[in-house]
XYZ file of C-alpha atoms in Angstrom:
517
model
C 18.486 44.026 -56.479
C 14.851 44.072 -55.371
C 12.213 43.333 -58.027
C 8.522 44.043 -57.424
C 6.448 42.291 -60.114
C 2.693 42.550 -60.646
C 0.362 40.415 -62.749
C -2.821 42.388 -63.621
C -6.134 40.831 -64.567
C -7.555 37.528 -63.308
C -5.297 35.442 -61.057
C -3.716 38.682 -59.883
C -0.361 38.071 -58.236
C 2.584 39.993 -56.818
C 6.061 38.462 -56.770
C 8.842 39.947 -54.659
C 12.366 38.864 -55.624
C 15.564 39.969 -53.925
C 18.945 38.942 -55.387
C 17.339 36.027 -57.277
C 15.496 34.694 -54.236
C 11.705 34.583 -54.405
C 10.672 36.120 -51.087
C 6.906 36.083 -51.658
C 4.375 35.158 -54.300
C 1.056 36.647 -53.208
C -2.055 35.614 -55.113
C -5.193 37.718 -54.802
C -7.423 34.668 -54.346
C -5.516 33.379 -51.315
C -6.713 34.147 -47.783
C -10.301 33.306 -48.832
C -10.323 35.730 -51.764
C -12.500 35.048 -54.781
C -11.026 32.539 -57.218
C -9.251 34.141 -60.200
C -9.535 37.600 -58.592
C -7.424 40.559 -59.767
C -5.031 42.208 -57.340
C -6.611 45.026 -55.315
C -5.294 47.954 -53.281
C -5.199 45.907 -50.063
C -2.973 43.299 -51.676
C -0.656 45.960 -53.072
C -0.286 47.615 -49.659
C 0.380 44.272 -47.983
C 3.029 43.404 -50.562
C 4.651 46.837 -50.222
C 4.982 46.318 -46.478
C 6.541 42.867 -46.983
C 9.044 44.182 -49.545
C 10.715 46.208 -46.822
C 12.354 48.717 -49.181
C 11.496 50.603 -52.321
C 12.250 48.300 -55.266
C 15.028 48.713 -57.784
C 12.807 47.309 -60.544
C 9.055 47.599 -60.988
C 7.991 44.807 -63.375
C 4.496 44.930 -64.876
C 3.162 41.848 -66.612
C 1.561 42.533 -69.971
C -2.216 42.316 -70.216
C -5.082 44.109 -71.960
C -8.029 46.268 -70.970
C -11.434 45.093 -72.131
C -12.881 48.182 -73.830
C -16.174 48.728 -75.703
C -14.239 49.836 -78.790
C -11.498 47.207 -78.580
C -8.611 46.025 -76.446
C -6.023 48.450 -75.120
C -2.730 46.953 -73.947
C -1.513 47.117 -70.375
C 2.269 47.310 -70.301
C 3.751 45.253 -73.127
C 0.359 43.686 -73.892
C -0.836 40.097 -73.996
C 0.874 38.514 -76.988
C 4.324 38.595 -78.532
C 7.208 36.376 -77.489
C 9.677 39.255 -78.025
C 7.489 42.061 -76.589
C 9.554 43.914 -73.944
C 9.494 47.496 -72.656
C 12.081 49.196 -70.425
C 12.530 52.782 -69.279
C 13.513 54.835 -66.222
C 10.717 55.404 -63.716
C 10.369 57.765 -60.791
C 8.731 55.620 -58.085
C 7.812 57.318 -54.767
C 10.807 59.616 -55.172
C 13.286 56.888 -56.143
C 14.805 56.410 -59.601
C 14.032 52.809 -60.555
C 13.848 50.668 -63.693
C 10.420 50.050 -65.229
C 10.180 46.711 -67.012
C 7.260 45.115 -68.821
C 6.967 42.092 -71.067
C 3.998 40.353 -72.620
C 1.811 37.819 -70.858
C 3.007 35.279 -73.398
C 6.614 35.928 -72.347
C 5.706 35.682 -68.654
C 4.835 32.027 -69.210
C 8.047 31.320 -71.114
C 10.269 33.053 -68.587
C 8.468 31.594 -65.553
C 9.237 28.112 -66.847
C 12.873 29.040 -67.541
C 13.338 30.860 -64.250
C 11.914 28.068 -62.087
C 13.320 25.060 -63.952
C 16.145 23.097 -62.314
C 19.615 23.977 -63.646
C 20.937 21.947 -66.580
C 23.718 22.228 -69.151
C 21.476 21.953 -72.218
C 22.352 24.133 -75.204
C 18.656 24.341 -76.138
C 15.406 23.953 -74.200
C 11.887 23.425 -75.497
C 9.118 25.421 -73.821
C 5.433 24.658 -74.283
C 2.951 27.405 -73.454
C -0.614 26.193 -73.622
C -3.308 28.167 -71.875
C -6.627 29.856 -72.548
C -5.294 31.888 -75.488
C -1.777 30.762 -76.459
C -0.833 27.340 -77.780
C 2.769 27.232 -79.037
C 6.264 25.795 -78.621
C 9.427 27.868 -78.244
C 13.020 26.760 -78.632
C 15.189 28.736 -76.212
C 18.990 28.916 -76.135
C 21.122 28.729 -73.012
C 21.032 32.523 -72.670
C 17.238 32.536 -72.457
C 16.654 33.848 -75.980
C 13.758 32.486 -78.033
C 15.402 31.255 -81.227
C 12.362 29.534 -82.700
C 8.605 29.936 -82.333
C 6.261 27.117 -83.410
C 2.568 28.103 -83.269
C 0.402 24.988 -82.909
C -3.231 25.765 -81.963
C -4.640 28.928 -80.442
C -6.877 28.742 -77.377
C -6.301 25.113 -76.360
C -7.464 25.778 -72.794
C -10.359 27.873 -74.008
C -11.523 25.113 -76.383
C -11.297 22.556 -73.598
C -13.442 24.645 -71.251
C -15.829 25.497 -74.097
C -16.891 21.852 -74.407
C -18.089 21.981 -70.796
C -19.988 25.184 -71.595
C -21.748 23.568 -74.557
C -22.959 20.689 -72.382
C -23.859 22.722 -69.293
C -27.476 23.999 -69.361
C -26.555 26.666 -66.794
C -23.925 28.258 -69.040
C -25.222 31.553 -70.427
C -24.974 31.527 -74.264
C -24.143 35.255 -74.296
C -21.165 34.909 -71.912
C -17.998 36.764 -72.873
C -15.638 33.841 -72.272
C -15.546 30.220 -71.108
C -15.491 29.881 -67.326
C -11.975 29.559 -65.931
C -12.835 26.685 -63.582
C -14.564 24.434 -66.116
C -11.409 22.945 -67.640
C -10.527 21.201 -64.372
C -14.007 19.733 -64.128
C -13.807 18.437 -67.695
C -10.463 16.780 -66.870
C -12.257 14.748 -64.180
C -15.123 13.838 -66.537
C -12.767 12.675 -69.304
C -11.706 9.743 -67.114
C -15.229 8.290 -67.263
C -14.961 7.379 -70.978
C -12.583 6.407 -73.761
C -12.068 8.334 -77.027
C -13.551 5.376 -78.888
C -16.842 5.829 -77.038
C -17.597 8.914 -79.142
C -20.081 8.242 -81.962
C -19.978 9.934 -85.348
C -21.999 12.984 -84.280
C -19.814 13.569 -81.211
C -16.667 13.233 -83.351
C -18.064 15.891 -85.695
C -18.822 18.197 -82.767
C -15.290 17.826 -81.371
C -13.857 18.468 -84.842
C -15.888 21.664 -85.002
C -14.570 22.810 -81.607
C -11.009 22.276 -82.813
C -11.723 24.156 -86.053
C -13.292 27.236 -84.434
C -11.433 30.475 -85.138
C -12.043 31.525 -81.509
C -14.075 30.678 -78.415
C -13.943 34.280 -77.150
C -16.885 34.839 -76.949
C -18.077 31.202 -76.766
C -20.262 30.365 -79.794
C -22.476 27.988 -77.824
C -25.600 28.580 -79.929
C -23.762 27.341 -83.021
C -23.669 23.895 -81.378
C -27.417 23.644 -80.787
C -27.592 21.050 -83.574
C -25.132 18.692 -81.824
C -25.898 15.961 -79.259
C -23.738 17.878 -76.760
C -25.869 21.010 -76.520
C -27.216 21.264 -72.939
C -26.827 17.491 -72.651
C -25.675 17.793 -69.041
C -22.054 17.673 -67.966
C -22.385 14.142 -66.562
C -24.132 12.716 -69.615
C -22.482 9.852 -71.551
C -22.191 12.154 -74.579
C -20.236 14.772 -72.633
C -17.923 12.218 -71.048
C -17.172 10.644 -74.428
C -16.577 14.063 -75.987
C -14.284 15.036 -73.100
C -12.192 11.891 -73.554
C -11.991 12.435 -77.314
C -11.136 16.160 -77.063
C -8.447 15.424 -74.453
C -6.931 12.817 -76.732
C -7.131 14.998 -79.837
C -5.656 18.107 -78.198
C -2.683 16.226 -76.823
C -2.174 14.475 -80.164
C -2.060 17.776 -82.067
C 0.657 19.153 -79.782
C 2.579 15.873 -79.555
C 2.702 15.592 -83.359
C 3.998 19.165 -83.567
C 6.646 18.401 -80.939
C 7.938 15.331 -82.778
C 7.969 17.201 -86.082
C 9.444 20.560 -85.092
C 11.338 20.278 -81.792
C 14.885 18.970 -81.383
C 14.858 15.533 -79.780
C 16.582 15.124 -76.445
C 15.976 18.649 -75.173
C 14.390 19.346 -71.783
C 10.682 20.226 -72.045
C 9.376 23.000 -69.788
C 5.584 23.321 -69.592
C 3.709 26.518 -68.759
C 0.110 27.700 -68.991
C -3.114 26.486 -67.418
C -3.121 23.276 -69.469
C -0.054 22.316 -67.436
C -2.489 21.544 -64.602
C -3.875 18.636 -66.648
C -2.130 15.723 -64.929
C -3.087 13.253 -67.655
C -1.378 15.356 -70.320
C 1.687 15.852 -68.101
C 2.041 12.089 -67.717
C 1.726 11.669 -71.483
C 4.471 14.258 -72.069
C 6.750 12.386 -69.673
C 6.046 9.125 -71.526
C 6.404 10.568 -75.032
C 10.103 9.713 -75.258
C 11.048 12.781 -77.299
C 12.487 14.853 -74.450
C 15.351 14.331 -72.029
C 13.186 15.526 -69.104
C 9.885 17.258 -68.383
C 9.435 20.057 -65.845
C 6.105 21.568 -64.815
C 6.263 24.368 -62.205
C 3.659 24.378 -59.411
C 2.452 27.805 -60.641
C 2.157 26.757 -64.281
C -1.116 28.670 -64.691
C -1.427 32.462 -64.402
C -0.612 32.306 -60.682
C 3.029 32.170 -61.847
C 2.885 35.043 -64.311
C 4.259 37.654 -61.909
C 7.145 35.299 -61.139
C 7.715 34.981 -64.886
C 7.817 38.740 -65.374
C 10.272 39.050 -62.469
C 12.457 36.343 -64.048
C 12.253 38.155 -67.396
C 13.400 41.409 -65.772
C 16.205 39.532 -64.074
C 17.294 38.067 -67.415
C 17.205 41.497 -69.088
C 19.350 43.068 -66.372
C 21.745 40.200 -65.569
C 21.544 37.783 -68.494
C 20.184 34.956 -66.301
C 16.497 34.319 -65.438
C 17.071 31.597 -62.832
C 15.390 32.002 -59.441
C 15.899 30.471 -56.025
C 12.375 29.563 -54.990
C 10.315 27.499 -52.581
C 6.743 26.355 -53.107
C 5.827 27.585 -49.609
C 6.330 31.291 -50.390
C 2.919 32.637 -49.414
C 1.953 34.304 -46.143
C 2.070 32.944 -42.621
C -1.211 31.915 -41.022
C -2.944 34.728 -39.098
C -4.089 33.942 -35.541
C -6.671 36.717 -35.365
C -8.850 34.909 -32.823
C -8.807 31.953 -30.470
C -11.318 29.158 -31.184
C -14.206 29.046 -28.721
C -13.105 26.751 -25.866
C -16.716 25.686 -25.386
C -16.571 24.149 -28.869
C -12.901 23.243 -29.309
C -10.533 21.518 -26.889
C -6.977 22.715 -27.385
C -3.889 20.572 -26.786
C -0.357 20.142 -28.071
C -0.215 18.368 -31.414
C 0.544 14.667 -30.962
C 1.118 13.023 -34.350
C 0.349 9.474 -33.181
C -2.928 10.545 -31.572
C -3.913 12.583 -34.622
C -3.061 9.695 -36.973
C -5.277 7.397 -34.894
C -8.168 9.862 -35.095
C -7.779 10.151 -38.868
C -7.791 6.373 -39.207
C -11.015 6.268 -37.205
C -12.670 8.670 -39.654
C -11.831 12.199 -38.509
C -11.390 14.920 -41.136
C -8.564 17.299 -40.216
C -7.920 20.890 -41.267
C -4.107 20.879 -41.495
C -2.369 24.284 -41.354
C 1.417 24.626 -41.289
C 3.763 27.554 -42.027
C 3.285 29.739 -45.090
C 0.722 28.906 -47.743
C 1.801 27.084 -50.880
C 1.950 29.071 -54.122
C -0.147 27.902 -57.058
C -3.573 26.255 -57.020
C -2.702 22.892 -55.417
C -2.832 22.214 -51.670
C 0.550 20.710 -50.816
C 0.268 20.052 -47.108
C 0.281 23.559 -45.657
C -3.398 24.428 -46.249
C -5.009 20.998 -46.596
C -7.964 18.879 -45.532
C -6.632 15.431 -44.576
C -8.539 12.181 -44.136
C -8.050 8.421 -44.284
C -7.774 6.994 -47.834
C -9.404 3.556 -47.550
C -13.179 4.105 -47.670
C -15.194 5.323 -50.652
C -17.395 7.210 -48.199
C -14.420 9.398 -47.252
C -14.286 10.815 -50.782
C -18.025 11.477 -50.639
C -17.699 13.250 -47.296
C -14.800 15.427 -48.447
C -16.624 16.479 -51.624
C -19.681 17.313 -49.510
C -17.565 19.412 -47.103
C -16.037 21.266 -50.047
C -19.387 21.506 -51.902
C -17.846 19.954 -55.017
C -19.362 17.732 -57.669
C -19.274 14.075 -56.636
C -17.586 13.001 -59.897
C -14.418 14.884 -58.953
C -11.593 12.806 -57.478
C -9.747 13.350 -54.209
C -5.958 13.348 -54.427
C -3.587 11.544 -52.044
C -0.390 12.646 -50.355
C 2.095 9.832 -49.825
C 5.519 9.391 -48.233
C 8.162 8.996 -50.939
C 9.261 5.719 -49.366
C 5.746 4.255 -49.830
C 4.999 5.606 -53.277
C 6.284 2.762 -55.426
C 4.490 0.112 -53.368
C 1.131 1.900 -53.619
C 1.301 3.556 -57.053
C 2.894 2.788 -60.401
C 5.913 4.937 -61.177
C 8.392 5.593 -58.403
C 9.236 9.168 -59.439
C 8.832 12.037 -56.994
C 6.057 14.573 -57.595
C 6.044 17.068 -54.711
C 3.737 19.467 -56.595
C 0.941 16.980 -57.466
C 1.114 17.446 -61.251
C 1.013 13.927 -62.723
C -1.489 11.084 -62.824
C -0.273 7.565 -62.149
C -2.096 4.255 -61.762
C -2.943 2.970 -58.301
C -1.478 -0.413 -57.332
C -3.322 -0.933 -54.042
C -6.992 -1.943 -54.138
C -7.338 -0.583 -50.594
C -7.045 3.105 -51.580
C -10.701 3.528 -52.520
C -11.047 7.180 -51.504
C -8.211 8.390 -53.756
C -8.625 6.097 -56.783
C -10.407 7.800 -59.693
C -12.819 5.907 -61.914
C -10.029 5.081 -64.404
C -7.750 3.660 -61.689
C -5.525 6.734 -61.490
C -4.536 9.179 -58.760
C -2.838 12.573 -58.651
C -0.250 11.895 -55.971
C 1.747 14.408 -53.967
C 4.941 12.697 -52.860
C 6.186 13.919 -49.476
C 9.778 13.784 -48.247
C 11.218 15.083 -44.964
C 13.114 17.768 -46.873
C 10.043 19.013 -48.742
C 7.524 18.980 -45.879
C 8.807 17.644 -42.559
C 5.568 18.158 -40.598
C 3.377 16.290 -43.093
C 5.979 13.533 -43.477
C 5.953 13.037 -39.695
C 2.163 12.688 -39.687
C 2.260 10.258 -42.623
C 4.879 8.194 -40.783
C 2.670 8.086 -37.682
C -0.260 6.961 -39.847
C 1.911 4.277 -41.487
C 2.951 2.941 -38.103
C -0.695 2.319 -37.196
C -2.346 1.548 -40.528
C 0.451 0.132 -42.674
C 0.771 2.856 -45.310
C 1.951 6.470 -45.190
C -0.810 7.876 -47.401
C -3.776 10.199 -46.760
C -6.449 12.058 -48.681
C -5.243 15.615 -49.325
C -7.520 18.297 -50.719
C -7.395 22.071 -50.476
C -8.612 23.904 -47.381
C -10.902 26.536 -48.853
C -14.431 27.780 -49.174
C -15.918 26.793 -52.527
C -14.966 29.351 -55.167
C -12.249 30.928 -52.988
C -8.557 30.527 -52.300
C -6.894 28.901 -49.287
C -8.040 29.833 -45.785
C -5.425 31.872 -43.937
C -7.149 33.360 -40.859
C -8.124 31.490 -37.703
C -11.498 33.249 -37.717
C -12.238 31.895 -41.211
C -10.914 28.461 -40.270
C -13.114 28.033 -37.197
C -16.168 29.308 -39.108
C -15.449 26.863 -41.945
C -14.871 23.855 -39.692
C -17.953 24.509 -37.564
C -20.190 25.045 -40.618
C -18.816 22.103 -42.624
C -18.438 19.546 -39.851
C -14.652 19.260 -39.848
C -13.602 17.325 -36.740
C -10.100 18.559 -35.901
C -7.964 21.626 -36.617
C -4.192 21.103 -36.491
C -2.539 24.536 -36.632
C 1.218 24.554 -36.268
C 2.024 22.647 -33.073
C -1.499 22.987 -31.642
C -4.486 20.698 -32.075
C -8.141 21.683 -31.623
C -10.710 18.896 -31.305
C -14.484 19.291 -31.211
C -15.872 18.751 -27.743
């Protein structure tokens, strides 16, 4: 059975599933597309070619049109944990099954479909994103048997705080900016909740009490110390720490009160990218395990709709998937030999160059799905000097308060970082043990570590081993290879342009290495 699933709206994605195996997850922003872009005709044609055959099931994720006179649903619409539509469909002359379920369900079913197998009678699913904030208790057949609403718009409220403090945020905007929540996560580490004074506490209370932040009521906060205070001001940092603490506390209290203890917790929605919250969920002690998929935000919604269709037709949503399910790198040009010297990739030589300060564009195989660079479309650098972090943020044109994450061999993780657990998808914060890792240690002493094993990523593990042999630790800086505001680079022409404009020293593409002359 071939399923062709489409997620409309921002973070547009197509998932192609054959006989439970995820063949491709194609995000519109990848290949240097605009961040959060919807799927366009080019992406649809590319996906149709990759599918190979006409599908047996066309699965449309629920969404909604933005209309002057109100919202009109697309497919099964945005909300409703039981909202499902099915009917016959004539598709390019073939009789197929049309399936649609709500966006809310896409998050639930993505978590269920991607979670590791277990024998639990019940599972707890948390969906917290821009609009939805709720728990669901799901039985072993994938049926939602209990719905626990907690707080609407948790992600939207989080991003709204950044909007209140940012003088450049337009008060008449229709919605909080999608990228601001990640920036606020970085700022929250610069303060403690107790740093918030009485006026900041009142402002945070008001954000939590708002009926909606769509559109953002920024002008209503003109009387607070946060209004246009600047995102790096002490007030904003204190408010970010307090709001982070309060939001997690609201959901944690609901979990302890309403969810069965000892169940697995599956986390979905954009708030699942908050590594601090993920670590707190793992430490809560209420759940038998915690699973966060690498596409926990809307980049996984098409996968969720495909899993939902699979469950409707077979009774089982589980998928066979790999995080490297994007497209292969496109060699559309050869780098100018007057600028770049080409040679076979030698891991020991490359490790030595990195240790001496080179920044490397590292390209291997198919791109990783989801928003995190996991060693197939990465910028790599040595992790010991504070100046390395500053250089990488300058190359990427990012704010200097944002941290750089490390990738680390699994065998070195416990010696360098607290907590020996594996995290191949870079979704948890942990404290740094080593004082030498200055480039990857955030202001609060934490790091978002990608653990690397030979089975997960053999090429990157080999490079880390070569670096360890020369510098004593198999750990490097690892940040995404992309133009600011765009998805991962996937064409050689874009890569050479990027590296020449941004001063990247080396390009390692597959088994070839290109060094600046």
